[in-house]
């Protein structure tokens, strides 16, 4: 399994291969390490974040949001140009082609596990349907926790 996370010590992006038999996760840039709990995996799927220990993980498609926004923006610009030149069939065709491209990419992209707390990503070949999708309530709880921690660090001399 591939893991990608921001090191809590040096704040560098770290990518590494992790096996369920590993006992420690280490940063590739500094001396930071964290032991991996014995019950962290069920089969080859992590049950908690290996970087921060959070037990709340969610499943999403492994696709760049920036690329997705770029595809939508390109479709909007091209179809607007076609409408401006009074070619509504082309404009609708452009939107349908980009919609089909989006559906195709969604269908072929694998899933990735994401940690709510630290946004670490764990790429695994196949995730079971029992892994939950994104939950806004849980995400907001961790976002508020992060804000409170930053405020308490600012107020402490």
Short mmCIF file of C-alpha atoms in Angstrom, two decimals:
data_model
loop_
_atom_site.label_atom_id
_atom_site.label_comp_id
_atom_site.label_asym_id
_atom_site.label_seq_id
_atom_site.Cartn_x
_atom_site.Cartn_y
_atom_site.Cartn_z
CA UNK A 1 0.00 0.00 0.00
CA UNK A 2 1.18 3.52 -0.73
CA UNK A 3 0.90 6.18 1.95
CA UNK A 4 1.14 9.92 1.42
CA UNK A 5 1.11 12.26 4.41
CA UNK A 6 2.56 15.50 5.72
CA UNK A 7 5.16 14.80 8.41
CA UNK A 8 4.04 16.30 11.75
CA UNK A 9 7.65 17.17 12.58
CA UNK A 10 9.22 18.68 9.44
CA UNK A 11 5.93 19.34 7.56
CA UNK A 12 7.30 17.81 4.34
CA UNK A 13 5.14 15.67 2.06
CA UNK A 14 6.18 12.04 2.52
CA UNK A 15 5.31 9.14 0.23
CA UNK A 16 6.22 5.58 1.08
CA UNK A 17 5.25 1.95 0.70
CA UNK A 18 3.79 0.31 3.80
CA UNK A 19 3.15 -3.39 4.36
CA UNK A 20 0.74 -4.76 6.97
CA UNK A 21 3.75 -6.43 8.61
CA UNK A 22 5.59 -3.12 9.20
CA UNK A 23 5.81 -2.01 12.81
CA UNK A 24 6.89 1.62 12.32
CA UNK A 25 6.06 4.43 9.91
CA UNK A 26 8.94 6.87 9.28
CA UNK A 27 9.33 10.23 7.59
CA UNK A 28 11.66 10.13 4.60
CA UNK A 29 12.97 13.63 5.38
CA UNK A 30 13.61 13.70 9.13
CA UNK A 31 13.87 11.46 12.21
CA UNK A 32 10.13 11.36 12.93
CA UNK A 33 8.61 7.92 13.36
CA UNK A 34 5.44 6.45 14.82
CA UNK A 35 4.79 2.86 15.82
CA UNK A 36 2.04 1.04 13.96
CA UNK A 37 -0.41 -0.65 16.31
CA UNK A 38 -0.86 -4.39 16.00
CA UNK A 39 -4.57 -3.95 15.22
CA UNK A 40 -4.01 -1.15 12.67
CA UNK A 41 -4.76 -3.47 9.73
CA UNK A 42 -7.55 -5.87 8.89
CA UNK A 43 -6.10 -7.81 6.01
CA UNK A 44 -4.30 -5.15 4.00
CA UNK A 45 -6.69 -2.31 4.86
CA UNK A 46 -5.76 0.16 7.61
CA UNK A 47 -8.39 0.65 10.32
CA UNK A 48 -6.81 3.87 11.56
CA UNK A 49 -4.52 6.53 10.15
CA UNK A 50 -0.94 5.34 10.36
CA UNK A 51 0.39 8.91 10.49
CA UNK A 52 -1.75 10.35 13.32
CA UNK A 53 -3.72 7.42 14.78
CA UNK A 54 -7.17 8.82 13.95
CA UNK A 55 -9.76 6.07 13.55
CA UNK A 56 -11.99 8.12 11.23
CA UNK A 57 -11.15 7.36 7.60
CA UNK A 58 -13.24 7.88 4.50
CA UNK A 59 -13.18 6.60 0.95
CA UNK A 60 -12.96 8.73 -2.18
CA UNK A 61 -11.91 8.37 -5.79
CA UNK A 62 -8.19 8.89 -6.29
CA UNK A 63 -8.51 11.87 -8.61
CA UNK A 64 -6.96 15.34 -8.47
CA UNK A 65 -9.59 17.97 -7.59
CA UNK A 66 -7.57 20.59 -9.49
CA UNK A 67 -7.75 18.50 -12.66
CA UNK A 68 -11.50 18.01 -12.15
CA UNK A 69 -12.08 21.75 -11.84
CA UNK A 70 -9.90 22.35 -14.91
CA UNK A 71 -12.01 19.89 -16.94
CA UNK A 72 -15.26 21.56 -15.87
CA UNK A 73 -13.87 25.05 -16.57
CA UNK A 74 -12.68 23.99 -20.01
CA UNK A 75 -16.09 22.54 -20.83
CA UNK A 76 -17.81 25.73 -19.65
CA UNK A 77 -15.54 28.00 -21.70
CA UNK A 78 -15.77 25.91 -24.88
CA UNK A 79 -19.54 25.53 -24.70
CA UNK A 80 -19.94 29.26 -23.99
CA UNK A 81 -17.88 30.06 -27.08
CA UNK A 82 -20.05 27.71 -29.15
CA UNK A 83 -23.22 29.37 -27.82
CA UNK A 84 -21.72 32.80 -28.60
CA UNK A 85 -21.30 31.75 -32.23
CA UNK A 86 -24.93 30.52 -32.37
CA UNK A 87 -23.98 26.83 -32.48
CA UNK A 88 -26.17 25.33 -29.77
CA UNK A 89 -25.76 21.77 -31.07
CA UNK A 90 -21.99 22.08 -30.72
CA UNK A 91 -22.36 23.65 -27.28
CA UNK A 92 -24.55 20.80 -26.02
CA UNK A 93 -22.23 18.27 -27.71
CA UNK A 94 -19.21 19.75 -25.93
CA UNK A 95 -20.97 19.54 -22.56
CA UNK A 96 -22.05 15.95 -23.26
CA UNK A 97 -18.52 14.91 -24.30
CA UNK A 98 -17.00 16.40 -21.18
CA UNK A 99 -19.75 14.77 -19.09
CA UNK A 100 -18.91 11.40 -20.68
CA UNK A 101 -15.20 12.01 -19.99
CA UNK A 102 -16.01 12.77 -16.36
CA UNK A 103 -18.10 9.61 -16.04
CA UNK A 104 -15.35 7.51 -17.67
CA UNK A 105 -12.67 8.87 -15.34
CA UNK A 106 -14.92 8.29 -12.32
CA UNK A 107 -15.50 4.68 -13.40
CA UNK A 108 -11.82 3.79 -13.87
CA UNK A 109 -10.27 5.63 -10.90
CA UNK A 110 -9.44 3.48 -7.88
CA UNK A 111 -10.46 4.37 -4.34
CA UNK A 112 -8.19 5.87 -1.72
CA UNK A 113 -8.57 6.11 2.07
CA UNK A 114 -8.28 9.62 3.51
CA UNK A 115 -7.83 10.62 7.15
CA UNK A 116 -10.20 13.31 8.44
CA UNK A 117 -7.64 14.73 10.89
CA UNK A 118 -4.38 14.95 8.90
CA UNK A 119 -5.57 14.27 5.31
CA UNK A 120 -3.13 11.36 4.91
CA UNK A 121 -3.96 9.24 1.87
CA UNK A 122 -3.65 5.46 1.69
CA UNK A 123 -3.85 3.88 -1.74
CA UNK A 124 -5.02 0.28 -1.77
CA UNK A 125 -5.98 -1.90 -4.73
CA UNK A 126 -9.52 -2.65 -3.55
CA UNK A 127 -11.52 -1.24 -0.66
CA UNK A 128 -14.65 -2.98 0.61
CA UNK A 129 -18.06 -1.31 0.40
CA UNK A 130 -18.15 -1.15 4.21
CA UNK A 131 -15.63 1.72 4.22
CA UNK A 132 -17.69 4.90 4.65
CA UNK A 133 -17.91 7.77 2.20
CA UNK A 134 -17.26 11.40 3.20
CA UNK A 135 -19.34 12.65 6.15
CA UNK A 136 -19.54 16.43 6.52
CA UNK A 137 -20.38 16.22 10.23
CA UNK A 138 -17.19 14.30 11.02
CA UNK A 139 -15.11 16.59 8.79
CA UNK A 140 -16.49 19.67 10.54
CA UNK A 141 -15.69 18.19 13.95
CA UNK A 142 -12.03 17.74 12.95
CA UNK A 143 -11.91 21.17 11.32
CA UNK A 144 -13.17 22.78 14.53
CA UNK A 145 -10.66 20.75 16.55
CA UNK A 146 -7.86 22.05 14.35
CA UNK A 147 -9.01 25.65 14.80
CA UNK A 148 -9.18 25.24 18.59
CA UNK A 149 -5.67 23.77 18.69
CA UNK A 150 -4.26 26.65 16.62
CA UNK A 151 -6.00 29.21 18.86
CA UNK A 152 -4.68 27.58 22.03
CA UNK A 153 -1.14 27.55 20.59
CA UNK A 154 -1.40 31.28 19.81
CA UNK A 155 -2.64 32.17 23.30
CA UNK A 156 0.01 30.10 25.10
CA UNK A 157 3.24 32.09 25.54
#
